[in-house]
CSV table of C-alpha atoms in Angstrom, one decimal:
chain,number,residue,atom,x,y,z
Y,10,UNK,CA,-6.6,15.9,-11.6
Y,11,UNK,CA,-10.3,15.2,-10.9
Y,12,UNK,CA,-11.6,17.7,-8.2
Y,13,UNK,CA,-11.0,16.6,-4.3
Y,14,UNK,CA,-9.6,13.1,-5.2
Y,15,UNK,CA,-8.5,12.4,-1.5
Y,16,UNK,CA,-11.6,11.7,0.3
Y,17,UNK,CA,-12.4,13.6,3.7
Y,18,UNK,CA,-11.9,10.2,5.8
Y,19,UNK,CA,-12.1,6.5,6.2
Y,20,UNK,CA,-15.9,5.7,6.5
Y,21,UNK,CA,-16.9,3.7,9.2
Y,22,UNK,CA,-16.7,4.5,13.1
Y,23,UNK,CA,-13.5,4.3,15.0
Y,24,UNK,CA,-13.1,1.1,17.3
Y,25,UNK,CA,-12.8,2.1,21.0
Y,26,UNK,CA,-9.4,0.8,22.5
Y,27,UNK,CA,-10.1,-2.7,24.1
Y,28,UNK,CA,-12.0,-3.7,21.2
Y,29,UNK,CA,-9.4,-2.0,19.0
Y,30,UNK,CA,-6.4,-3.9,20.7
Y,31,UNK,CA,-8.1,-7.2,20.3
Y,32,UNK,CA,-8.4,-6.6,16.7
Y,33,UNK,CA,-4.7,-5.6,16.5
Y,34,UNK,CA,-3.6,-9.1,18.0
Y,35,UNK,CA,-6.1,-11.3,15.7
Y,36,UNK,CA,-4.2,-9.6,12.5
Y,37,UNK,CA,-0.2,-9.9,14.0
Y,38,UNK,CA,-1.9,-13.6,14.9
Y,39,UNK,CA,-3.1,-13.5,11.4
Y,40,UNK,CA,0.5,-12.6,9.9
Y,41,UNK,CA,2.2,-14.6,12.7
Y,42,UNK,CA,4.2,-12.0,14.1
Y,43,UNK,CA,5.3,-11.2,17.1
Y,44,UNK,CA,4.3,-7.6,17.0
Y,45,UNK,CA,0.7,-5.9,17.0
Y,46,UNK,CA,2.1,-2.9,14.8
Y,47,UNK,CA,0.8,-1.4,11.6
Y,48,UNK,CA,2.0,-4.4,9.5
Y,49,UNK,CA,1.8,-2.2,5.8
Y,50,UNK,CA,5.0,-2.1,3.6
Y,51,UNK,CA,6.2,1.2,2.7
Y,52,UNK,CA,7.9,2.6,0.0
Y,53,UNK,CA,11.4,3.8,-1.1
Y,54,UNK,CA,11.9,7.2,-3.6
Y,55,UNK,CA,13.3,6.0,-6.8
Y,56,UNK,CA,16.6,7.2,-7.5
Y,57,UNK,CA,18.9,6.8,-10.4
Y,58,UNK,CA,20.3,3.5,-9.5
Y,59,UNK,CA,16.8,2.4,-9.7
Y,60,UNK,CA,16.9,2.3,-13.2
Y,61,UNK,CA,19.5,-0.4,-13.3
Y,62,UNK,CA,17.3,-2.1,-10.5
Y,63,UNK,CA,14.2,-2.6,-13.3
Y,64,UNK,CA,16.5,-4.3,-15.4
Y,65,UNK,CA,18.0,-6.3,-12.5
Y,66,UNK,CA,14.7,-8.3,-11.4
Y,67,UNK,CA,11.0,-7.8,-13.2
Y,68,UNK,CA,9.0,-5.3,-11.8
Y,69,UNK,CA,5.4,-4.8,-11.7
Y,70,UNK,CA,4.1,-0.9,-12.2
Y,71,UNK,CA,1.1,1.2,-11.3
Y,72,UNK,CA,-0.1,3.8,-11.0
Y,73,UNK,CA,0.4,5.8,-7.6
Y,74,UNK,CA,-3.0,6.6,-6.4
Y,75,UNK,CA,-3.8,10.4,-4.7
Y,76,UNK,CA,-6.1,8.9,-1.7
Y,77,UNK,CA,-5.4,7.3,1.9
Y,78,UNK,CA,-3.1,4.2,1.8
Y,79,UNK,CA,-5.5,1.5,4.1
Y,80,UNK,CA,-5.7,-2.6,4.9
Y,81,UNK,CA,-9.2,-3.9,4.6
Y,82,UNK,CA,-9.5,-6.5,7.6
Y,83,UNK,CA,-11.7,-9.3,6.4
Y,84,UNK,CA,-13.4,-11.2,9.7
Y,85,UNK,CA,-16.7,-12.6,11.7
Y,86,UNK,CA,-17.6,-12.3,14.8
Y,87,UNK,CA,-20.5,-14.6,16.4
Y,88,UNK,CA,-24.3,-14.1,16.5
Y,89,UNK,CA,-26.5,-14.8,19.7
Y,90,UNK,CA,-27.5,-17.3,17.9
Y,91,UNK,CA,-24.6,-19.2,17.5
Y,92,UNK,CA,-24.3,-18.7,13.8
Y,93,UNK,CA,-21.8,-15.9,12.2
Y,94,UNK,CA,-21.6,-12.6,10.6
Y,95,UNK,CA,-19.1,-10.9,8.2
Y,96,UNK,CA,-17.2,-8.0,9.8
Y,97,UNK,CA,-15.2,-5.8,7.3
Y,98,UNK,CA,-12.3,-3.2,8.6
Y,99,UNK,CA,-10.3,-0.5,7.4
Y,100,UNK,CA,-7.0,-0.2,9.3
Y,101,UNK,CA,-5.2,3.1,8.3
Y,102,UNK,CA,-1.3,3.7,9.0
Y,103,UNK,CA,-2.0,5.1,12.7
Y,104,UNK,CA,-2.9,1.6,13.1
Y,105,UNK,CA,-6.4,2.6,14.3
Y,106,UNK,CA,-9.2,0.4,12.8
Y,107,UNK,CA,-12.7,1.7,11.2
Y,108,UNK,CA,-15.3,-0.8,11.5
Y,109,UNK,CA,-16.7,-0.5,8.0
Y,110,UNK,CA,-21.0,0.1,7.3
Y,111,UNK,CA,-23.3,-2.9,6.3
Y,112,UNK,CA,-24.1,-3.5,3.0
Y,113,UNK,CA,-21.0,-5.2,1.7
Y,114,UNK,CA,-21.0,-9.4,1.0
Y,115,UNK,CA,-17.2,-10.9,0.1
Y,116,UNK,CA,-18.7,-14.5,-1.2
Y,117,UNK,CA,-16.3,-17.5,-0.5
Y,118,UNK,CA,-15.0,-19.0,-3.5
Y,119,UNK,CA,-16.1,-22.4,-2.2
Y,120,UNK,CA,-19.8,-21.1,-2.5
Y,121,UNK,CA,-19.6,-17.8,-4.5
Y,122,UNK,CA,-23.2,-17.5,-5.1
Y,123,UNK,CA,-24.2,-18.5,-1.3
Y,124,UNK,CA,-25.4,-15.1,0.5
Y,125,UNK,CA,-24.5,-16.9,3.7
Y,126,UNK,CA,-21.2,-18.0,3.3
Y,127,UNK,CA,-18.0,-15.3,3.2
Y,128,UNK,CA,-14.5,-14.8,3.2
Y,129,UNK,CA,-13.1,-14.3,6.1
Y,130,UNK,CA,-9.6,-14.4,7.8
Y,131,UNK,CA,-8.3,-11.9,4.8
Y,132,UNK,CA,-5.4,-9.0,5.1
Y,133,UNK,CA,-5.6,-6.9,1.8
Y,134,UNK,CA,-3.9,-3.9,0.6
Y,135,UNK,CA,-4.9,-0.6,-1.1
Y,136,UNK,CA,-6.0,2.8,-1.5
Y,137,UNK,CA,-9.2,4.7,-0.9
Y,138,UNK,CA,-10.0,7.7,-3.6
Y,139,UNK,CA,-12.9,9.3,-5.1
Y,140,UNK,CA,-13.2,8.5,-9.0
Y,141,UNK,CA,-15.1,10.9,-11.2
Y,142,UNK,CA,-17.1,9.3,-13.4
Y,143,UNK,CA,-18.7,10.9,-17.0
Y,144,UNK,CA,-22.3,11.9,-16.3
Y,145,UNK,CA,-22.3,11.9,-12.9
Y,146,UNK,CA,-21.6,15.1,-10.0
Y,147,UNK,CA,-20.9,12.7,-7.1
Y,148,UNK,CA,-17.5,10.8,-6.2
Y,149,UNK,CA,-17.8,7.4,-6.4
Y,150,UNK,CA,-15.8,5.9,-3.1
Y,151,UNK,CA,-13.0,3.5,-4.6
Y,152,UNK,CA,-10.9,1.2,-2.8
Y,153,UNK,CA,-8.1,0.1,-5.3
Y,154,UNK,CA,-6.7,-3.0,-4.1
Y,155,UNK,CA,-3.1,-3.6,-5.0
Y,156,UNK,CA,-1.5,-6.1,-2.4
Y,157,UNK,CA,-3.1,-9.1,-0.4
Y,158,UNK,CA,-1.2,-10.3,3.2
Y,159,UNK,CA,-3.8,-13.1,3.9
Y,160,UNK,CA,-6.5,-14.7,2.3
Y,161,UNK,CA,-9.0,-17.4,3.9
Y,162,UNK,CA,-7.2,-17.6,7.6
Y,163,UNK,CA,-3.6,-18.3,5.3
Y,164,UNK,CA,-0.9,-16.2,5.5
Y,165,UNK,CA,0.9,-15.6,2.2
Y,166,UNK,CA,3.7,-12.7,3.1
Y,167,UNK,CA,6.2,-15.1,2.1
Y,168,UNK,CA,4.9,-15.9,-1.3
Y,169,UNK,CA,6.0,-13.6,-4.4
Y,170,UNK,CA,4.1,-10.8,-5.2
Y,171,UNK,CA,2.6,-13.0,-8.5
Y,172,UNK,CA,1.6,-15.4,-6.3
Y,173,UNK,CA,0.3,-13.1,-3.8
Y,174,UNK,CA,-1.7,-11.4,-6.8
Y,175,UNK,CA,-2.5,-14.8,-8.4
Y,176,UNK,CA,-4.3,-15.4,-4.7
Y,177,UNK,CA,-6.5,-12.2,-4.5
Y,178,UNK,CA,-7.5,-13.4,-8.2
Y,179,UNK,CA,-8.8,-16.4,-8.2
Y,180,UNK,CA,-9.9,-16.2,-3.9
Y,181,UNK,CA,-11.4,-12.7,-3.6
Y,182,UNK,CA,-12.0,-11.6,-7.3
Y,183,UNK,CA,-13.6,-14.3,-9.2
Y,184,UNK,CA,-16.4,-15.3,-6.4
Y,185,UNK,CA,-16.8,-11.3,-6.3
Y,186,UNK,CA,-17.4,-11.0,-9.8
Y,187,UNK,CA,-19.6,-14.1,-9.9
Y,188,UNK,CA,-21.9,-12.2,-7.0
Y,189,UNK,CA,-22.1,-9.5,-8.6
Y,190,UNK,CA,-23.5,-10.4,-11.8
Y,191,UNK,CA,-26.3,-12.5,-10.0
Y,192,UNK,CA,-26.5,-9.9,-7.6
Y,193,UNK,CA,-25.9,-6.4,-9.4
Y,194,UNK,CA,-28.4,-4.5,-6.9
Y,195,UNK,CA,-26.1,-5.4,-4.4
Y,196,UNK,CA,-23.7,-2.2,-6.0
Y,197,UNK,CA,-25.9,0.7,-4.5
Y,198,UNK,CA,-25.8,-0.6,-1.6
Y,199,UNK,CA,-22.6,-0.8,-0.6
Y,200,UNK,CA,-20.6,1.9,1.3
Y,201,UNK,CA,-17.5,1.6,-1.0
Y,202,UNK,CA,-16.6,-0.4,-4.2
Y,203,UNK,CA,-13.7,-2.4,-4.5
Y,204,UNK,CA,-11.3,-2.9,-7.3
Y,205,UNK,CA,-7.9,-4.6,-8.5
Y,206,UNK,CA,-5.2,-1.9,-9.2
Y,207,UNK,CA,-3.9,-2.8,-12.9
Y,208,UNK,CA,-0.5,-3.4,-13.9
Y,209,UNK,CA,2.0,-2.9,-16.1
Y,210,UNK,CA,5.4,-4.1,-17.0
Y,211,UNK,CA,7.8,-1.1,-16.5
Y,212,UNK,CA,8.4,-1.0,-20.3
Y,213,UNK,CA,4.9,0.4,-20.9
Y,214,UNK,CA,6.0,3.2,-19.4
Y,215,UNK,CA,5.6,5.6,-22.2
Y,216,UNK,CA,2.4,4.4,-22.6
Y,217,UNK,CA,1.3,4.8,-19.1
Y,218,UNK,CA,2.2,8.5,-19.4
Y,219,UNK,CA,0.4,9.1,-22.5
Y,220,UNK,CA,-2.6,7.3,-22.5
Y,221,UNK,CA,-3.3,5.7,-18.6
Y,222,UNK,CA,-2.5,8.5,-16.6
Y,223,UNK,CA,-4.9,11.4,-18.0
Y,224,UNK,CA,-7.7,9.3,-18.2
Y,225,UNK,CA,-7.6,8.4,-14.8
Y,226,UNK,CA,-11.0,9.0,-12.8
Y,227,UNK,CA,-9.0,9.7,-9.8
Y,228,UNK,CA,-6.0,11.9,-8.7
Y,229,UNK,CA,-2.5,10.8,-8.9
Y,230,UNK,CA,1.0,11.9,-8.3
Y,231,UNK,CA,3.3,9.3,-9.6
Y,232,UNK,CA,4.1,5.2,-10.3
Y,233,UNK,CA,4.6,2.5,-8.1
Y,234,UNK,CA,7.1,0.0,-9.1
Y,235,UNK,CA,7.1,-3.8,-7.3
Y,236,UNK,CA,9.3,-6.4,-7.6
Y,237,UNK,CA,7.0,-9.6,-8.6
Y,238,UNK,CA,9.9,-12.0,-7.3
Y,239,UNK,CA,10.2,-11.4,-3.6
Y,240,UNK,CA,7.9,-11.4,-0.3
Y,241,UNK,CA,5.5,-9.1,1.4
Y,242,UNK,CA,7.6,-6.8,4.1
Y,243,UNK,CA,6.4,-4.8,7.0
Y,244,UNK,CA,7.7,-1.7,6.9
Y,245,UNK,CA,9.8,-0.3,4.3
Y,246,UNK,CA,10.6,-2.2,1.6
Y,247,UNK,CA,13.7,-1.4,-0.5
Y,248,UNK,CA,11.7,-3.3,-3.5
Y,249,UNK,CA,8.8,-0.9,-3.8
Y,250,UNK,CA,9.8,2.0,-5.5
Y,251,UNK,CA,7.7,5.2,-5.5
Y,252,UNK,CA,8.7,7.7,-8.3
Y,253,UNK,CA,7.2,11.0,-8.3
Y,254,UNK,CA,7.7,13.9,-11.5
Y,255,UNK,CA,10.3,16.5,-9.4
Y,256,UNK,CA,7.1,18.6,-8.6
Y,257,UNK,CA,5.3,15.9,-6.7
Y,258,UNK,CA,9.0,14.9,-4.9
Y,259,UNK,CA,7.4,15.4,-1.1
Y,260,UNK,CA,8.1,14.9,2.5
Y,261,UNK,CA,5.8,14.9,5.3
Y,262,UNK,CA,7.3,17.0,8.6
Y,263,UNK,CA,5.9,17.1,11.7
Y,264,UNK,CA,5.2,21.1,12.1
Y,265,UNK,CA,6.4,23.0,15.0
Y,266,UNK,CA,5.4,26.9,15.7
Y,267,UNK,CA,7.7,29.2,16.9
Y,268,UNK,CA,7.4,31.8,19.5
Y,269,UNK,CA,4.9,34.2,19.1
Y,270,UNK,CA,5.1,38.0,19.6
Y,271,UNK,CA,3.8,39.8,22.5
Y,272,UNK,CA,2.0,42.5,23.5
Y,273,UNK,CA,0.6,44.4,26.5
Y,274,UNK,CA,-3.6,43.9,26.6
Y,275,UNK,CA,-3.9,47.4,29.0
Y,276,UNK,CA,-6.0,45.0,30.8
Y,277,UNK,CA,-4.9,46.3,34.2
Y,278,UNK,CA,-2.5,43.0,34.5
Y,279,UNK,CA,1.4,43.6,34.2
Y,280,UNK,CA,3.3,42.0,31.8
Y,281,UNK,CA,3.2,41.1,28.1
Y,282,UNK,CA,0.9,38.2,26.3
Y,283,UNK,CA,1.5,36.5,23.4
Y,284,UNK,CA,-0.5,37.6,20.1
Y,285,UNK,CA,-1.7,34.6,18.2
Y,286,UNK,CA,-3.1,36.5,15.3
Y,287,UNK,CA,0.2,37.6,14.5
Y,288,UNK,CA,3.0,35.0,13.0
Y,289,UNK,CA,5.3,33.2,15.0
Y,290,UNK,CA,9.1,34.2,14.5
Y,291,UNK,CA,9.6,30.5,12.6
Y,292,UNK,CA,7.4,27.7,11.5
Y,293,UNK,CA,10.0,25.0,12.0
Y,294,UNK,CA,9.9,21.6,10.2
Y,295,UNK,CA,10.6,18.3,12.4
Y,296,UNK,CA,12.4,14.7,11.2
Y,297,UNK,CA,11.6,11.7,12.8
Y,298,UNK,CA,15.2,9.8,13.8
Y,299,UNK,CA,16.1,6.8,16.2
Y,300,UNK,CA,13.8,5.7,19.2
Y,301,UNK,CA,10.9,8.1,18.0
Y,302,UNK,CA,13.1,11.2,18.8
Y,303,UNK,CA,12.2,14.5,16.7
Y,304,UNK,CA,14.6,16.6,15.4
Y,305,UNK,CA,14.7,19.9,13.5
Y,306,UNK,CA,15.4,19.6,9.6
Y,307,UNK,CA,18.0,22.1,8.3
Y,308,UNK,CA,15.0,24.6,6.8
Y,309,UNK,CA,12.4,26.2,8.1
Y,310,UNK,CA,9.1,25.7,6.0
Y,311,UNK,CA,8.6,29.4,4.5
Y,312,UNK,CA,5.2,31.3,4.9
Y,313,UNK,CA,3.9,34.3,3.8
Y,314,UNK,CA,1.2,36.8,5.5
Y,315,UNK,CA,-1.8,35.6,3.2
Y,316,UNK,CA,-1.0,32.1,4.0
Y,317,UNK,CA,-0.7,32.8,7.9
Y,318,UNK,CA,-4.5,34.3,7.2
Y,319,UNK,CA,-5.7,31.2,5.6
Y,320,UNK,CA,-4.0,29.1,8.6
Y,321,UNK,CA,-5.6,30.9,11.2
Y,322,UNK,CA,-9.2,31.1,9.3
Y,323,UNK,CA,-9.0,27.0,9.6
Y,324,UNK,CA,-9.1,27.4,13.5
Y,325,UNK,CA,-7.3,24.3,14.2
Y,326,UNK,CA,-4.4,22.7,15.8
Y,327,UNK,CA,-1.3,23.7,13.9
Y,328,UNK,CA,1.7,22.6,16.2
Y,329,UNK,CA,2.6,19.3,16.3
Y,330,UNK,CA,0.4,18.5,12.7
Y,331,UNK,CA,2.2,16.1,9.8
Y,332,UNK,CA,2.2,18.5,7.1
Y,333,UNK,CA,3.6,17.7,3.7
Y,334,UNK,CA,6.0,20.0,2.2
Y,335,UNK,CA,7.8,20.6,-1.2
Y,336,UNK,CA,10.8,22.8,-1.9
Y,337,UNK,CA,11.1,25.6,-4.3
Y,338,UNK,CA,13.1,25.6,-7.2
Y,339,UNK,CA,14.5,28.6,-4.9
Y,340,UNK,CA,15.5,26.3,-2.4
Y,341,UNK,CA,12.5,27.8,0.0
Y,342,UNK,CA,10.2,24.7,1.7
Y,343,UNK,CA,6.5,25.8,1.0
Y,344,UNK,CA,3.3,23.6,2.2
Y,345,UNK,CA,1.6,21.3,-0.5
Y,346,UNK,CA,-1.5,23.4,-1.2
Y,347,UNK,CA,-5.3,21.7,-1.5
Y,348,UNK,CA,-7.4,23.4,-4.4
Y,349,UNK,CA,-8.9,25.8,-1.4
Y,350,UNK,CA,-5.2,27.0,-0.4
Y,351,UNK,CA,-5.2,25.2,2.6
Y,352,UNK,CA,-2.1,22.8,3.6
Y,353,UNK,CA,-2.3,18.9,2.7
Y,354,UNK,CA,-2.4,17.7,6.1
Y,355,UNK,CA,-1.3,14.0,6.5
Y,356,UNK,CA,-3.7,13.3,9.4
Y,357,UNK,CA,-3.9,9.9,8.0
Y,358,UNK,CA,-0.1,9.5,9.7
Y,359,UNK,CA,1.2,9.7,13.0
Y,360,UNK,CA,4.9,10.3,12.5
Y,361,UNK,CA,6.6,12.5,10.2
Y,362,UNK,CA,8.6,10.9,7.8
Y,363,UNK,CA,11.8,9.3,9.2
Y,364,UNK,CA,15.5,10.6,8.3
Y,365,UNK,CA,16.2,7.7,5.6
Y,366,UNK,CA,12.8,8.6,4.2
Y,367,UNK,CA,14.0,12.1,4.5
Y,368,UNK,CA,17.3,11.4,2.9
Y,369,UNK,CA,16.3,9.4,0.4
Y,370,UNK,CA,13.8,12.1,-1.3
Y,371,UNK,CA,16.4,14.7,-1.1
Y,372,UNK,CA,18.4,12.4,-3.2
Y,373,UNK,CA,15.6,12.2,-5.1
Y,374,UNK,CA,15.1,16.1,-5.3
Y,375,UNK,CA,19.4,16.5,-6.1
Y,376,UNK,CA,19.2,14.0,-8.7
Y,377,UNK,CA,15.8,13.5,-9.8
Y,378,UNK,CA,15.0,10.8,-12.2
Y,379,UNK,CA,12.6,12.6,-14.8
Y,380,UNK,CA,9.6,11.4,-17.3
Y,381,UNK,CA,12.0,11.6,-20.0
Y,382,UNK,CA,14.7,9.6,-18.1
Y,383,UNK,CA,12.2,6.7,-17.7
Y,384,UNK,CA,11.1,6.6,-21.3
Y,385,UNK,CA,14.3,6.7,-22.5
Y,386,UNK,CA,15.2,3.6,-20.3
Y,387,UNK,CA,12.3,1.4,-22.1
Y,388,UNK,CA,13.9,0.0,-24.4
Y,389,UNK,CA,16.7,-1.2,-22.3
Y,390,UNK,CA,14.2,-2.3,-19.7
Y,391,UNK,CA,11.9,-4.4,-22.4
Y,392,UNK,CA,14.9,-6.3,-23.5
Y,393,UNK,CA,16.5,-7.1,-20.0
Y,394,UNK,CA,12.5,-8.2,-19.0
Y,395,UNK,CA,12.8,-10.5,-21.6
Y,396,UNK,CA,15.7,-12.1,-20.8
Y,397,UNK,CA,14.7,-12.6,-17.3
Y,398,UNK,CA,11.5,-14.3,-18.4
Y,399,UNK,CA,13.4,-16.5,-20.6
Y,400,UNK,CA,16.4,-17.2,-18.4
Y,401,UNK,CA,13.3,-18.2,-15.7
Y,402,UNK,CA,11.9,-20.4,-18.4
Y,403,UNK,CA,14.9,-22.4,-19.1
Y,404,UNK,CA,15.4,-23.1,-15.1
Y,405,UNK,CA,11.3,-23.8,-15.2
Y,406,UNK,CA,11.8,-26.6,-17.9
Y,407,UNK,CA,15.8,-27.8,-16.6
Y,408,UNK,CA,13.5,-28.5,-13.1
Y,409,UNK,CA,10.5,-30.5,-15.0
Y,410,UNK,CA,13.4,-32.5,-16.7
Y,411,UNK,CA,15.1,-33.3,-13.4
Y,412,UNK,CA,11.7,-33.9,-11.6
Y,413,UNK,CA,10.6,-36.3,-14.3
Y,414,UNK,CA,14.0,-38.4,-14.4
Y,415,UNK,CA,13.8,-38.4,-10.7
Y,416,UNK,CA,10.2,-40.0,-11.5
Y,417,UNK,CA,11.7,-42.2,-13.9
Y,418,UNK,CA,14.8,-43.5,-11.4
Y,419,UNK,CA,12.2,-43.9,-8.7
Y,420,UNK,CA,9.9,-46.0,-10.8
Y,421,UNK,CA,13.1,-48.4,-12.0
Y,422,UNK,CA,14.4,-48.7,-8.5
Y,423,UNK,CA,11.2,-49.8,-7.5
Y,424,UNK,CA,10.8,-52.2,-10.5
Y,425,UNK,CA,14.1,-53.7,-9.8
Y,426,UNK,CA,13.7,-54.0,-5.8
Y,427,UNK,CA,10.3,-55.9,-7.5
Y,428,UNK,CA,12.5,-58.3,-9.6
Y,429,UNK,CA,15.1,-58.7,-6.7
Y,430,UNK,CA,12.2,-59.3,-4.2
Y,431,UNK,CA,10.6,-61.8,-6.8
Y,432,UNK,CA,13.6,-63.6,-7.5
Y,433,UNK,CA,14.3,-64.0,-3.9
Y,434,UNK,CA,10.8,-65.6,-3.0
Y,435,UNK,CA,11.6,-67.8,-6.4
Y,436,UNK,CA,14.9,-68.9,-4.6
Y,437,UNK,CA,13.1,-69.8,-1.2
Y,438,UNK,CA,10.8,-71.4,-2.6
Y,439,UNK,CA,13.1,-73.7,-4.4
Y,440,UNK,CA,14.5,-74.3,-1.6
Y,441,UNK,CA,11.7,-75.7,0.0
Y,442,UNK,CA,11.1,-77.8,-3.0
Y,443,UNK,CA,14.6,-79.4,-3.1
């Protein structure tokens, strides 16, 4: 894995609350919903039944990117001079938005080489990462788009993901890539660089693991599989699957310290304080269950003195943290370490994983659904794919055939209500004569 893939934060400065809450409501406007919450989808662990599920519907895969999962908020706000500027924001899961530096230019596809016209009114999906690039020492800030919610003040949540994808094409990409090769100074310049996640079919799978994976200039810890077929969900989506090799099989806890042990200070004062420098008697591990409530998962997340050291030389809050956790082929929970030995912190979140989330990993963990195990379902995957595609395209051409003899009766009921209405004038007017 390329060195610190996960960068240190979102850049940009942190909206301050009215402004924040009036961003919140334009984007549930946006979506038209009726709620002002974090509107991202979230995935499901893949499990063994999922491998029937790839050969039950097509399904698009990716890579699962190392970074921070964000929306990019695409809007304007007005000048004193009563014309408009572009304002770009990064909304991470905490639902707090990042107004994002100058320096970036979204052309509308309308005008794509028109400096003062922009996209606006646009919800899209993805994941911030450093990529490591040949030649050069410094991460390169990535944003890997992989979704879109909205594009040019329409809402497209209920569209298929293809559609959705086919969108973000031809309305964000295209005009972007126009710009840019009239404008390539424009690059260095910008605080990030944006890019469309690639896809596969599922029965690339082999491939992805051989040649697509270790050449990736950024960190990753797994595939994402999406069903092309059905709509955008908030929340968790039972059609996103996130499969991770048994190592990578996480949860993220909410971290609790235990009691401490104490001591008497000979200070002159009577009674007993606690010593922080020594460890508590448990480092207990929280789930997230109904109505927000917090409740203690069945094992205690295991630390030893050298890692207590390396906690208390960060001198930071520890209780009450998201901290994700991994368990031992010993059965012991231990923290997912950084490459300095400190925790991965999940500061990017604000709840510990819930109990289905919970659940569902340890399923994962029980059972898990290997590298092998996916290979070896290619083949049955490629051929079930296939005759998806097929059955769709025989349902594709049995509509254009009804739709054009629909055309067809149309066009002779109308002649014949011509002939009818032409006789009938014929009639009257012989009629007249007689």
């Amino acid at each position: 894995m390329p060195p610190h893939s996960v960068p240190p934060g979102i850049p940009g400065s942190k909206m301050p609350g009215e402004a924040e809450r009036q961003l919140r409501r334009m984007v549930a406007e946006l979506l038209e919903r009726d709620t002002d919450r974090f509107p991202g989808a979230q995935p499901i662990s893949f499990a063994r039944e999922h491998l029937h599920e790839l050969q039950r519907s097509e399904y698009f895969m990716c890579e699962k990117t190392d970074g921070i999962r964000c929306l990019l908020f695409l809007t304007f706000s007005n000048n004193e001079d009563g014309s408009f500027r572009a304002e770009h924001f990064f909304i991470d899961r905490k639902n707090n938005f990042y107004q994002v530096p100058p320096g970036l230019h979204f052309p509308h596809n309308s005008e794509p080489h028109n400096e003062t016209i922009f996209t606006y009114g646009t919800l899209l999906d993805g994941e911030l990462v450093h990529d490591f690039v040949a030649n050069d020492p410094r991460p390169r800030l990535m944003f890997y788009i992989f979704d879109c919610l909205a594009v040019d003040g329409e809402n497209i949540t209920k569209k298929p993901l293809d559609k959705r994808l086919g969108k973000l094409h031809v309305n964000f990409f295209e005009p972007l890539s126009i710009w840019r090769q009239r404008h390539p100074e424009a690059q260095g310049r910008a605080p990030f660089h944006v890019k469309l996640k690639a896809v596969h079919s599922p029965y690339h799978v082999s491939d992805m693991f051989k040649h697509i994976l270790p050449t990736l200039p950024h960190g990753n810890d797994g595939l994402i599989f999406t069903c092309k077929s059905t709509p955008y969900r908030f929340g968790t989506d039972e059609h996103i699957l996130k499969w991770k090799p048994p190592q990578e099989n996480t949860i993220d806890f909410k971290l609790r310290l235990g009691e401490f042990p104490t001591f008497d200070p000979q200070d002159g004062e009577e009674g007993e304080i606690p010593d922080f420098d020594a460890m508590p008697d448990r480092f207990m591990l929280l789930v997230q269950h109904s109505n927000n409530q917090y409740k203690p998962f069945q094992h205690d997340l295991y630390i030893e003195e050298a890692e207590w050291e390396i906690l208390k030389a960060l001198e930071q809050p520890l209780d009450g943290r998201i901290i994700e956790c991994y368990r031992e082929p010993s059965g012991r929970w231990r923290y997912k370490r950084e490459e300095d030995g400190t925790p991965r912190w999940r500061d990017d979140k604000k709840d510990a994983n819930h109990i289905s989330t919970v659940n569902s990993v340890l399923e994962s963990i029980e059972d898990p659904v290997t590298e092998e195990d996916l290979i070896a379902a290619e083949g049955r995957i490629k051929e079930a794919v296939h005759a998806l595609r097929a059955r769709d395209a025989a349902a594709a051409q049995a509509r254009q055939r009804q739709e054009a003899e629909n055309i067809q009766r149309r066009r002779r009921d109308m002649e014949v209500r011509g002939d009818a209405e032409q006789e009938a004038k014929k009639r009257k007017l012989s009629n007249g004569i007689d």
